[in-house]
Amino acid sequence: MQFTHSPPPTLTISQNFWRYAIPSIAAMLVTGLYQIVDGIFVGHYVGYQGLAAINMAWPITYLLSGLGLMIGIGGGTLISIARGENNPQHAQRALDHAVLLIAAVSVIALVLFVHFGETLLTIQGANHTIKALALQYVQSFGWAAFITIFAGAIPMLIRNDDSPKIATGLLIAGALTNIALDYLFIGIFKWQLQGAAIATIIAQAVTVIGGIIYFCSAYSPLRIHLTMKNIRLNHCWKIVSLGSSVLIMYLYASFVVALHNYQFMQYGTELTVGAFAIVGYMMTLYYLVAEGIAEGMQPPVSYYYGAKKPQNISKTTYLAIKVTIIAGITWFALLYSFPRALIGLFNSGNAALTSEAIDGIKLHLFAMFLDGLIVLATVYFMSVDKAGKALAISVSNMLVQLPFLYFLPQWLGVNGVWLSMPLSTILLSFIVLPMVWSDLQQRNKIAPSMPQPAV
């Protein structure tokens, strides 16, 4: 088996970055459509209680996507490094172990979701009505855990197999399926949140089936094998350790949203949680762009790392940083300038909900470009095989939230809940960004003494 493709030698570093980043950003935005389209239909057909319910279900179901992405980006990183080393056997080994992990983790997730889903909703402060709606969503995803986890992993595996356009195409097919089924199940059949869940699961199945067909085709030198032959636990652990920082990012997002839900129920009302859901969708759009930039940066950086080209690593990362900052500032400017038009996508004319969401945008999102840089830093360290630093950043991003969420609401009420995330993000950025800068500077210093093989 031999690799049939590598980065074309005529491409500049910038062109190679955008070759991955554009499909990756598109893929993340398309993936986000699953969540955002669900919110649009739920907001219009179920109302603010439906938005509150889906926002309480989201921290639980989001973990399935995080598990899939952990396996996908961990295995994908090893595939890219193996490609940089021109070692197809190691790439196939990475794919084999990734598929086995998907199957094993799915069984564990199914058991946990079915047995503890209701408890996790209760912890967030869900009342009887909200809990009943949210439980429809959570249990549906629990029974389909294998599909959701596989759908999170397979686009990353395909993208690192040097086929970013195919990965994006599969995600677009799934997203379009989700939009059509949301209208059918929520708008026509009135299945509420269960309809939203079933629509998403079927759409994810479309992506999974397409991905399996890809790895059975002539487009890829790799093949999917669900086998225990030549499986080593240390290889599984390598995938988990490389992708664990991404899972922690998802845990962080789930944990923070759950804590915000609880605090908003303590210091506000169901309406406040509904407004937080809308603001969360606005944040998600940028977060997906930032994550797309980071994941688009990952394959070339991992390739340059395997090929021992540190100067290319630095140039690619600096470009990703610039794009992340520009995207964050631009999106907040649009949100600040035209809030009612954007909020109207999720609201059928509830003036109180609109007013609450406008306040949330101003207080909650002004520092979101820094959150994008923290995401970028996490993926950067993972891409150069420094899983420990990536994991430390992700864990810190979660822990730094706690004192802010505990103390600020006591002093400022609902406004304190809104301000907790941006203020903690500002604090963490003073630690994380110098870490990235120092690592890049060190690479630039040692670059001249290192061999520079041809790609």
CSV table of C-alpha atoms in Angstrom, one decimal:
chain,number,residue,atom,x,y,z
A,1,MET,CA,0.0,0.0,0.0
A,2,GLN,CA,1.3,3.5,-0.9
A,3,PHE,CA,0.0,7.0,-0.4
A,4,THR,CA,-1.3,8.4,-3.7
A,5,HIS,CA,-1.4,12.0,-2.6
A,6,SER,CA,0.5,14.6,-0.6
A,7,PRO,CA,0.5,18.4,-0.5
A,8,PRO,CA,1.3,19.6,-4.0
A,9,PRO,CA,4.9,21.0,-4.0
A,10,THR,CA,3.8,24.1,-6.0
A,11,LEU,CA,1.5,25.3,-3.3
A,12,THR,CA,2.6,28.1,-0.9
A,13,ILE,CA,2.2,27.7,2.8
A,14,SER,CA,-0.8,30.0,2.7
A,15,GLN,CA,-2.4,28.1,-0.2
A,16,ASN,CA,-1.9,24.8,1.6
A,17,PHE,CA,-3.5,26.2,4.8
A,18,TRP,CA,-6.6,27.5,2.9
A,19,ARG,CA,-6.8,24.2,1.1
A,20,TYR,CA,-7.6,22.6,4.4
A,21,ALA,CA,-9.1,25.5,6.3
A,22,ILE,CA,-11.9,26.5,3.8
A,23,PRO,CA,-13.4,22.9,3.6
A,24,SER,CA,-12.9,22.6,7.4
A,25,ILE,CA,-14.7,25.9,8.2
A,26,ALA,CA,-17.4,24.9,5.8
A,27,ALA,CA,-17.7,21.5,7.4
A,28,MET,CA,-17.9,22.9,10.9
A,29,LEU,CA,-20.6,25.4,9.9
A,30,VAL,CA,-22.5,22.7,8.2
A,31,THR,CA,-22.1,20.5,11.3
A,32,GLY,CA,-23.4,23.5,13.4
A,33,LEU,CA,-26.5,23.6,11.2
A,34,TYR,CA,-27.7,20.5,12.9
A,35,GLN,CA,-27.9,22.3,16.2
A,36,ILE,CA,-28.9,25.7,14.8
A,37,VAL,CA,-31.6,24.4,12.6
A,38,ASP,CA,-33.0,22.4,15.5
A,39,GLY,CA,-33.1,25.7,17.5
A,40,ILE,CA,-34.8,27.6,14.7
A,41,PHE,CA,-37.6,25.1,14.3
A,42,VAL,CA,-38.0,24.5,18.1
A,43,GLY,CA,-38.1,28.2,18.7
A,44,HIS,CA,-40.8,28.8,16.2
A,45,TYR,CA,-42.9,25.7,16.7
A,46,VAL,CA,-42.4,24.9,20.4
A,47,GLY,CA,-41.5,28.3,21.9
A,48,TYR,CA,-39.1,29.6,24.6
A,49,GLN,CA,-39.8,26.5,26.8
A,50,GLY,CA,-38.6,24.4,23.9
A,51,LEU,CA,-35.5,26.5,23.5
A,52,ALA,CA,-34.9,26.2,27.3
A,53,ALA,CA,-35.3,22.4,27.1
A,54,ILE,CA,-33.0,21.9,24.1
A,55,ASN,CA,-30.4,24.1,25.9
A,56,MET,CA,-30.5,21.8,28.9
A,57,ALA,CA,-30.4,18.7,26.7
A,58,TRP,CA,-27.5,20.1,24.7
A,59,PRO,CA,-24.7,19.8,27.3
A,60,ILE,CA,-25.5,16.1,27.5
A,61,THR,CA,-25.8,15.2,23.8
A,62,TYR,CA,-22.9,17.4,22.9
A,63,LEU,CA,-20.6,14.9,24.7
A,64,LEU,CA,-21.3,12.3,22.0
A,65,SER,CA,-20.0,14.7,19.3
A,66,GLY,CA,-17.0,15.3,21.5
A,67,LEU,CA,-16.2,11.6,21.8
A,68,GLY,CA,-16.4,11.2,18.1
A,69,LEU,CA,-14.2,14.2,17.4
A,70,MET,CA,-11.7,13.0,20.1
A,71,ILE,CA,-11.3,9.7,18.2
A,72,GLY,CA,-11.4,11.4,14.8
A,73,ILE,CA,-8.8,14.0,15.5
A,74,GLY,CA,-6.6,11.7,17.5
A,75,GLY,CA,-6.6,9.0,14.8
A,76,GLY,CA,-6.5,11.7,12.1
A,77,THR,CA,-3.4,13.3,13.6
A,78,LEU,CA,-1.6,9.9,13.5
A,79,ILE,CA,-2.7,9.4,9.9
A,80,SER,CA,-1.3,12.9,8.9
A,81,ILE,CA,1.9,12.3,10.8
A,82,ALA,CA,2.2,8.9,9.0
A,83,ARG,CA,1.6,10.6,5.7
A,84,GLY,CA,4.4,13.1,6.5
A,85,GLU,CA,6.7,10.2,7.3
A,86,ASN,CA,5.5,8.3,4.1
A,87,ASN,CA,4.5,5.3,6.3
A,88,PRO,CA,1.1,3.9,5.1
A,89,GLN,CA,1.2,0.9,7.4
A,90,HIS,CA,1.1,3.3,10.4
A,91,ALA,CA,-1.8,5.2,8.9
A,92,GLN,CA,-3.8,2.0,8.4
A,93,ARG,CA,-3.0,1.0,12.0
A,94,ALA,CA,-4.3,4.4,13.2
A,95,LEU,CA,-7.6,3.9,11.3
A,96,ASP,CA,-8.1,0.4,12.6
A,97,HIS,CA,-7.7,1.5,16.2
A,98,ALA,CA,-10.0,4.5,15.7
A,99,VAL,CA,-12.8,2.3,14.4
A,100,LEU,CA,-12.5,-0.1,17.3
A,101,LEU,CA,-12.6,2.9,19.8
A,102,ILE,CA,-15.8,4.2,18.2
A,103,ALA,CA,-17.5,0.9,18.7
A,104,ALA,CA,-16.3,0.5,22.3
A,105,VAL,CA,-17.1,4.1,23.4
A,106,SER,CA,-20.5,3.9,21.8
A,107,VAL,CA,-21.6,1.0,24.1
A,108,ILE,CA,-20.5,2.9,27.2
A,109,ALA,CA,-22.2,6.1,26.1
A,110,LEU,CA,-25.5,4.3,25.4
A,111,VAL,CA,-25.6,2.8,28.9
A,112,LEU,CA,-24.8,6.2,30.6
A,113,PHE,CA,-27.3,8.2,28.6
A,114,VAL,CA,-30.2,5.9,29.1
A,115,HIS,CA,-29.6,5.5,32.8
A,116,PHE,CA,-28.4,8.9,33.9
A,117,GLY,CA,-30.0,11.3,31.3
A,118,GLU,CA,-32.8,12.4,33.6
A,119,THR,CA,-30.5,12.9,36.5
A,120,LEU,CA,-28.3,15.3,34.5
A,121,LEU,CA,-31.3,17.3,33.5
A,122,THR,CA,-32.4,17.5,37.2
A,123,ILE,CA,-29.0,18.8,38.3
A,124,GLN,CA,-29.4,21.7,35.9
A,125,GLY,CA,-32.6,22.8,37.6
A,126,ALA,CA,-35.0,21.7,34.9
A,127,ASN,CA,-38.7,21.8,36.1
A,128,HIS,CA,-41.3,19.2,35.1
A,129,THR,CA,-42.2,20.7,31.7
A,130,ILE,CA,-38.7,21.5,30.6
A,131,LYS,CA,-37.4,18.1,31.8
A,132,ALA,CA,-40.1,16.2,29.9
A,133,LEU,CA,-39.3,18.0,26.7
A,134,ALA,CA,-35.5,17.7,27.1
A,135,LEU,CA,-35.7,14.0,28.0
A,136,GLN,CA,-37.2,13.2,24.6
A,137,TYR,CA,-34.0,14.7,23.0
A,138,VAL,CA,-31.5,13.0,25.3
A,139,GLN,CA,-32.9,9.5,25.3
A,140,SER,CA,-33.2,9.5,21.5
A,141,PHE,CA,-29.5,10.3,21.1
A,142,GLY,CA,-28.6,7.7,23.8
A,143,TRP,CA,-30.0,4.9,21.8
A,144,ALA,CA,-28.2,6.2,18.6
A,145,ALA,CA,-24.9,6.8,20.3
A,146,PHE,CA,-22.9,4.8,17.8
A,147,ILE,CA,-24.2,6.8,14.8
A,148,THR,CA,-23.5,10.2,16.5
A,149,ILE,CA,-20.0,9.2,17.6
A,150,PHE,CA,-19.2,7.7,14.2
A,151,ALA,CA,-20.5,10.8,12.5
A,152,GLY,CA,-18.3,13.0,14.6
A,153,ALA,CA,-15.2,11.0,13.9
A,154,ILE,CA,-15.3,10.0,10.2
A,155,PRO,CA,-15.1,13.4,8.6
A,156,MET,CA,-11.8,14.1,10.5
A,157,LEU,CA,-10.4,10.7,9.4
A,158,ILE,CA,-11.3,11.4,5.8
A,159,ARG,CA,-9.9,15.0,6.0
A,160,ASN,CA,-6.6,13.7,7.3
A,161,ASP,CA,-6.5,11.2,4.5
A,162,ASP,CA,-6.0,14.3,2.3
A,163,SER,CA,-9.7,14.4,1.2
A,164,PRO,CA,-11.1,17.5,2.8
A,165,LYS,CA,-13.6,18.2,0.0
A,166,ILE,CA,-15.1,14.8,0.3
A,167,ALA,CA,-15.4,15.2,4.1
A,168,THR,CA,-17.2,18.5,3.6
A,169,GLY,CA,-19.5,17.1,1.0
A,170,LEU,CA,-20.6,14.3,3.3
A,171,LEU,CA,-21.4,16.9,6.1
A,172,ILE,CA,-23.3,19.1,3.6
A,173,ALA,CA,-25.4,16.0,2.6
A,174,GLY,CA,-26.2,15.3,6.2
A,175,ALA,CA,-27.1,18.9,7.0
A,176,LEU,CA,-29.5,19.3,4.1
A,177,THR,CA,-31.1,16.0,5.2
A,178,ASN,CA,-31.5,17.4,8.7
A,179,ILE,CA,-33.2,20.6,7.5
A,180,ALA,CA,-35.8,18.7,5.4
A,181,LEU,CA,-36.5,16.3,8.2
A,182,ASP,CA,-36.7,19.0,10.9
A,183,TYR,CA,-39.5,20.7,8.9
A,184,LEU,CA,-41.2,17.4,8.5
A,185,PHE,CA,-40.9,16.0,12.0
A,186,ILE,CA,-41.2,19.3,14.0
A,187,GLY,CA,-43.3,21.6,11.7
A,188,ILE,CA,-45.6,19.0,10.1
A,189,PHE,CA,-45.8,16.0,12.5
A,190,LYS,CA,-45.4,18.1,15.7
A,191,TRP,CA,-43.0,15.7,17.3
A,192,GLN,CA,-41.4,18.5,19.3
A,193,LEU,CA,-37.8,17.7,20.6
A,194,GLN,CA,-38.0,14.0,19.8
A,195,GLY,CA,-38.6,15.0,16.2
A,196,ALA,CA,-35.5,17.2,16.2
A,197,ALA,CA,-33.4,14.4,17.6
A,198,ILE,CA,-34.7,11.8,15.1
A,199,ALA,CA,-34.0,14.2,12.2
A,200,THR,CA,-30.5,14.8,13.4
A,201,ILE,CA,-29.8,11.1,13.9
A,202,ILE,CA,-31.0,10.1,10.4
A,203,ALA,CA,-28.9,13.0,8.9
A,204,GLN,CA,-25.8,11.8,10.8
A,205,ALA,CA,-26.4,8.3,9.5
A,206,VAL,CA,-26.2,9.7,5.9
A,207,THR,CA,-22.7,11.1,6.8
A,208,VAL,CA,-21.6,7.8,8.3
A,209,ILE,CA,-22.7,5.7,5.3
A,210,GLY,CA,-21.0,8.0,2.9
A,211,GLY,CA,-17.8,7.8,5.0
A,212,ILE,CA,-17.8,4.0,5.0
A,213,ILE,CA,-18.3,4.0,1.2
A,214,TYR,CA,-15.3,6.4,0.9
A,215,PHE,CA,-13.0,4.1,2.8
A,216,CYS,CA,-14.1,1.2,0.6
A,217,SER,CA,-13.4,3.1,-2.6
A,218,ALA,CA,-10.4,3.9,-4.8
A,219,TYR,CA,-10.2,7.4,-3.4
A,220,SER,CA,-8.5,6.1,-0.3
A,221,PRO,CA,-5.5,3.8,0.2
A,222,LEU,CA,-6.9,3.0,3.7
A,223,ARG,CA,-9.7,0.5,4.6
A,224,ILE,CA,-12.1,0.2,7.5
A,225,HIS,CA,-11.6,-3.0,9.4
A,226,LEU,CA,-13.7,-3.8,12.5
A,227,THR,CA,-11.2,-6.4,13.9
A,228,MET,CA,-9.3,-7.2,17.0
A,229,LYS,CA,-6.3,-8.4,14.9
A,230,ASN,CA,-3.1,-6.6,15.7
A,231,ILE,CA,-4.9,-4.3,18.1
A,232,ARG,CA,-2.7,-2.8,20.8
A,233,LEU,CA,-4.0,-0.9,23.9
A,234,ASN,CA,-1.1,1.5,23.7
A,235,HIS,CA,-2.2,2.6,20.2
A,236,CYS,CA,-5.7,3.1,21.4
A,237,TRP,CA,-4.3,5.2,24.3
A,238,LYS,CA,-2.2,7.2,21.8
A,239,ILE,CA,-5.4,8.2,19.9
A,240,VAL,CA,-7.2,9.0,23.1
A,241,SER,CA,-4.3,11.1,24.5
A,242,LEU,CA,-3.9,13.1,21.3
A,243,GLY,CA,-7.7,13.7,21.0
A,244,SER,CA,-8.4,14.1,24.7
A,245,SER,CA,-7.8,17.8,24.7
A,246,VAL,CA,-10.6,18.2,22.1
A,247,LEU,CA,-12.9,16.1,24.3
A,248,ILE,CA,-12.1,18.3,27.2
A,249,MET,CA,-13.0,21.3,25.0
A,250,TYR,CA,-16.4,19.7,24.5
A,251,LEU,CA,-16.6,18.8,28.2
A,252,TYR,CA,-15.8,22.4,28.9
A,253,ALA,CA,-18.5,23.7,26.7
A,254,SER,CA,-21.1,21.2,28.1
A,255,PHE,CA,-20.0,21.9,31.7
A,256,VAL,CA,-20.1,25.7,31.3
A,257,VAL,CA,-23.5,25.6,29.5
A,258,ALA,CA,-24.9,23.3,32.2
A,259,LEU,CA,-23.6,25.6,35.0
A,260,HIS,CA,-25.0,28.7,33.2
A,261,ASN,CA,-28.4,26.9,32.8
A,262,TYR,CA,-28.4,26.2,36.6
A,263,GLN,CA,-27.4,29.8,37.5
A,264,PHE,CA,-29.9,31.3,35.1
A,265,MET,CA,-32.7,29.2,36.7
A,266,GLN,CA,-31.5,30.4,40.1
A,267,TYR,CA,-31.2,34.1,39.3
A,268,GLY,CA,-33.6,34.3,36.3
A,269,THR,CA,-36.4,32.3,34.8
A,270,GLU,CA,-37.1,29.9,32.0
A,271,LEU,CA,-37.2,32.9,29.7
A,272,THR,CA,-33.6,33.7,30.6
A,273,VAL,CA,-32.5,30.2,29.8
A,274,GLY,CA,-34.4,30.5,26.4
A,275,ALA,CA,-32.5,33.8,25.8
A,276,PHE,CA,-29.2,32.1,26.7
A,277,ALA,CA,-30.0,29.4,24.1
A,278,ILE,CA,-30.3,32.1,21.4
A,279,VAL,CA,-27.1,33.8,22.5
A,280,GLY,CA,-25.5,30.4,22.6
A,281,TYR,CA,-26.4,29.8,18.9
A,282,MET,CA,-24.8,33.1,18.0
A,283,MET,CA,-21.6,32.1,19.9
A,284,THR,CA,-21.7,28.7,18.3
A,285,LEU,CA,-21.5,30.2,14.8
A,286,TYR,CA,-18.2,31.9,15.6
A,287,TYR,CA,-17.0,29.0,17.7
A,288,LEU,CA,-17.5,26.6,14.8
A,289,VAL,CA,-15.5,29.0,12.5
A,290,ALA,CA,-12.7,29.1,15.0
A,291,GLU,CA,-12.8,25.3,15.4
A,292,GLY,CA,-12.8,25.0,11.6
A,293,ILE,CA,-9.8,27.2,11.4
A,294,ALA,CA,-8.0,25.2,14.0
A,295,GLU,CA,-8.9,21.8,12.5
A,296,GLY,CA,-7.9,23.2,9.1
A,297,MET,CA,-4.6,24.1,10.5
A,298,GLN,CA,-4.1,20.7,12.1
A,299,PRO,CA,-3.4,18.4,9.0
A,300,PRO,CA,-0.7,20.6,7.5
A,301,VAL,CA,0.9,21.4,10.8
A,302,SER,CA,1.0,17.7,11.7
A,303,TYR,CA,2.3,16.9,8.2
A,304,TYR,CA,5.1,19.5,8.6
A,305,TYR,CA,5.9,18.1,12.0
A,306,GLY,CA,6.2,14.6,10.6
A,307,ALA,CA,8.3,16.0,7.7
A,308,LYS,CA,10.5,18.0,10.1
A,309,LYS,CA,9.7,21.5,8.7
A,310,PRO,CA,9.4,23.7,11.8
A,311,GLN,CA,9.4,27.0,9.9
A,312,ASN,CA,6.3,25.9,8.0
A,313,ILE,CA,4.6,25.1,11.2
A,314,SER,CA,5.2,28.6,12.5
A,315,LYS,CA,4.0,30.3,9.4
A,316,THR,CA,0.9,28.2,9.2
A,317,THR,CA,0.0,28.9,12.8
A,318,TYR,CA,0.6,32.7,12.6
A,319,LEU,CA,-1.8,32.7,9.6
A,320,ALA,CA,-4.5,30.8,11.6
A,321,ILE,CA,-4.2,33.2,14.5
A,322,LYS,CA,-4.8,36.2,12.2
A,323,VAL,CA,-7.8,34.7,10.6
A,324,THR,CA,-9.3,33.7,14.0
A,325,ILE,CA,-9.0,37.2,15.4
A,326,ILE,CA,-10.5,38.9,12.3
A,327,ALA,CA,-13.4,36.5,12.2
A,328,GLY,CA,-14.2,37.0,15.9
A,329,ILE,CA,-14.1,40.8,15.9
A,330,THR,CA,-16.2,40.9,12.6
A,331,TRP,CA,-18.9,38.6,13.9
A,332,PHE,CA,-19.3,40.5,17.2
A,333,ALA,CA,-19.6,43.8,15.3
A,334,LEU,CA,-22.4,42.3,13.2
A,335,LEU,CA,-24.2,40.9,16.3
A,336,TYR,CA,-23.9,44.3,18.1
A,337,SER,CA,-25.2,46.2,15.1
A,338,PHE,CA,-28.1,44.0,14.0
A,339,PRO,CA,-29.2,41.9,17.0
A,340,ARG,CA,-33.0,41.9,16.4
A,341,ALA,CA,-32.7,40.5,12.9
A,342,LEU,CA,-30.5,37.7,14.0
A,343,ILE,CA,-32.5,36.9,17.2
A,344,GLY,CA,-35.6,36.8,15.0
A,345,LEU,CA,-34.4,33.6,13.4
A,346,PHE,CA,-35.2,31.8,16.7
A,347,ASN,CA,-38.1,33.9,18.1
A,348,SER,CA,-41.7,34.3,16.9
A,349,GLY,CA,-42.2,37.8,18.3
A,350,ASN,CA,-41.7,37.4,22.0
A,351,ALA,CA,-40.5,41.0,22.9
A,352,ALA,CA,-39.3,40.0,26.4
A,353,LEU,CA,-37.2,37.1,24.9
A,354,THR,CA,-35.7,39.5,22.3
A,355,SER,CA,-34.8,42.1,25.0
A,356,GLU,CA,-33.1,39.5,27.2
A,357,ALA,CA,-31.1,38.1,24.3
A,358,ILE,CA,-29.9,41.5,23.2
A,359,ASP,CA,-28.5,42.1,26.8
A,360,GLY,CA,-26.9,38.7,26.6
A,361,ILE,CA,-25.1,39.4,23.3
A,362,LYS,CA,-23.6,42.6,24.7
A,363,LEU,CA,-22.5,41.1,28.0
A,364,HIS,CA,-21.6,37.5,27.0
A,365,LEU,CA,-19.9,37.7,23.6
A,366,PHE,CA,-17.6,40.8,23.6
A,367,ALA,CA,-14.4,38.6,24.2
A,368,MET,CA,-15.3,35.6,22.1
A,369,PHE,CA,-12.4,36.1,19.7
A,370,LEU,CA,-10.1,35.2,22.6
A,371,ASP,CA,-12.0,32.0,23.1
A,372,GLY,CA,-11.3,31.2,19.5
A,373,LEU,CA,-7.6,31.7,20.1
A,374,ILE,CA,-7.7,29.3,23.1
A,375,VAL,CA,-9.3,26.7,20.8
A,376,LEU,CA,-6.5,27.3,18.3
A,377,ALA,CA,-3.8,26.9,21.0
A,378,THR,CA,-5.3,23.6,22.1
A,379,VAL,CA,-5.3,22.1,18.6
A,380,TYR,CA,-1.8,23.6,17.8
A,381,PHE,CA,-0.2,21.7,20.7
A,382,MET,CA,-2.1,18.5,19.8
A,383,SER,CA,-0.9,18.8,16.2
A,384,VAL,CA,2.8,18.9,17.2
A,385,ASP,CA,2.4,15.9,19.5
A,386,LYS,CA,2.3,17.8,22.8
A,387,ALA,CA,-0.9,16.3,24.1
A,388,GLY,CA,0.0,17.2,27.7
A,389,LYS,CA,0.0,20.9,27.0
A,390,ALA,CA,-3.2,20.7,24.9
A,391,LEU,CA,-4.9,18.8,27.7
A,392,ALA,CA,-3.7,21.3,30.3
A,393,ILE,CA,-5.2,24.2,28.4
A,394,SER,CA,-8.5,22.5,27.9
A,395,VAL,CA,-8.8,21.6,31.6
A,396,SER,CA,-7.8,25.1,32.6
A,397,ASN,CA,-10.4,26.6,30.3
A,398,MET,CA,-13.1,24.6,32.3
A,399,LEU,CA,-11.7,25.2,35.8
A,400,VAL,CA,-11.2,28.9,35.4
A,401,GLN,CA,-14.9,29.3,34.9
A,402,LEU,CA,-15.9,28.1,38.3
A,403,PRO,CA,-15.0,31.0,40.6
A,404,PHE,CA,-16.4,33.5,38.2
A,405,LEU,CA,-19.7,31.6,37.9
A,406,TYR,CA,-19.9,31.2,41.7
A,407,PHE,CA,-19.1,34.8,42.8
A,408,LEU,CA,-20.2,37.1,40.0
A,409,PRO,CA,-23.9,36.2,40.2
A,410,GLN,CA,-23.9,36.8,43.9
A,411,TRP,CA,-22.7,40.3,43.3
A,412,LEU,CA,-24.4,41.2,40.0
A,413,GLY,CA,-27.3,38.8,39.7
A,414,VAL,CA,-28.2,37.7,36.1
A,415,ASN,CA,-25.6,40.1,34.6
A,416,GLY,CA,-23.0,38.3,36.6
A,417,VAL,CA,-23.9,35.0,35.0
A,418,TRP,CA,-23.7,36.6,31.5
A,419,LEU,CA,-20.2,38.1,32.3
A,420,SER,CA,-18.6,35.0,33.8
A,421,MET,CA,-17.4,33.4,30.6
A,422,PRO,CA,-15.8,36.5,28.9
A,423,LEU,CA,-14.0,37.6,32.0
A,424,SER,CA,-12.6,34.2,32.7
A,425,THR,CA,-11.5,33.8,29.0
A,426,ILE,CA,-9.6,37.1,29.2
A,427,LEU,CA,-7.8,35.9,32.3
A,428,LEU,CA,-6.8,32.5,30.7
A,429,SER,CA,-5.7,34.2,27.5
A,430,PHE,CA,-2.9,36.0,29.4
A,431,ILE,CA,-1.5,32.5,30.2
A,432,VAL,CA,-2.2,30.5,27.1
A,433,LEU,CA,-1.2,32.9,24.3
A,434,PRO,CA,2.4,33.4,25.6
A,435,MET,CA,2.7,29.6,25.7
A,436,VAL,CA,2.0,29.4,22.0
A,437,TRP,CA,4.3,32.3,21.2
A,438,SER,CA,7.2,30.8,23.2
A,439,ASP,CA,6.8,27.4,21.4
A,440,LEU,CA,6.7,29.0,18.0
A,441,GLN,CA,9.8,31.2,18.7
A,442,GLN,CA,11.7,28.2,19.9
A,443,ARG,CA,10.9,26.4,16.6
A,444,ASN,CA,12.1,29.3,14.6
A,445,LYS,CA,15.4,29.3,16.5
A,446,ILE,CA,16.1,25.7,15.9
A,447,ALA,CA,14.8,25.6,12.4
A,448,PRO,CA,18.1,26.3,10.5
A,449,SER,CA,19.9,23.3,12.2
A,450,MET,CA,17.2,20.8,11.3
A,451,PRO,CA,17.0,18.8,8.0
A,452,GLN,CA,14.5,20.0,5.5
A,453,PRO,CA,13.5,17.0,3.3
A,454,ALA,CA,11.4,17.6,0.2
A,455,VAL,CA,7.7,17.1,0.5
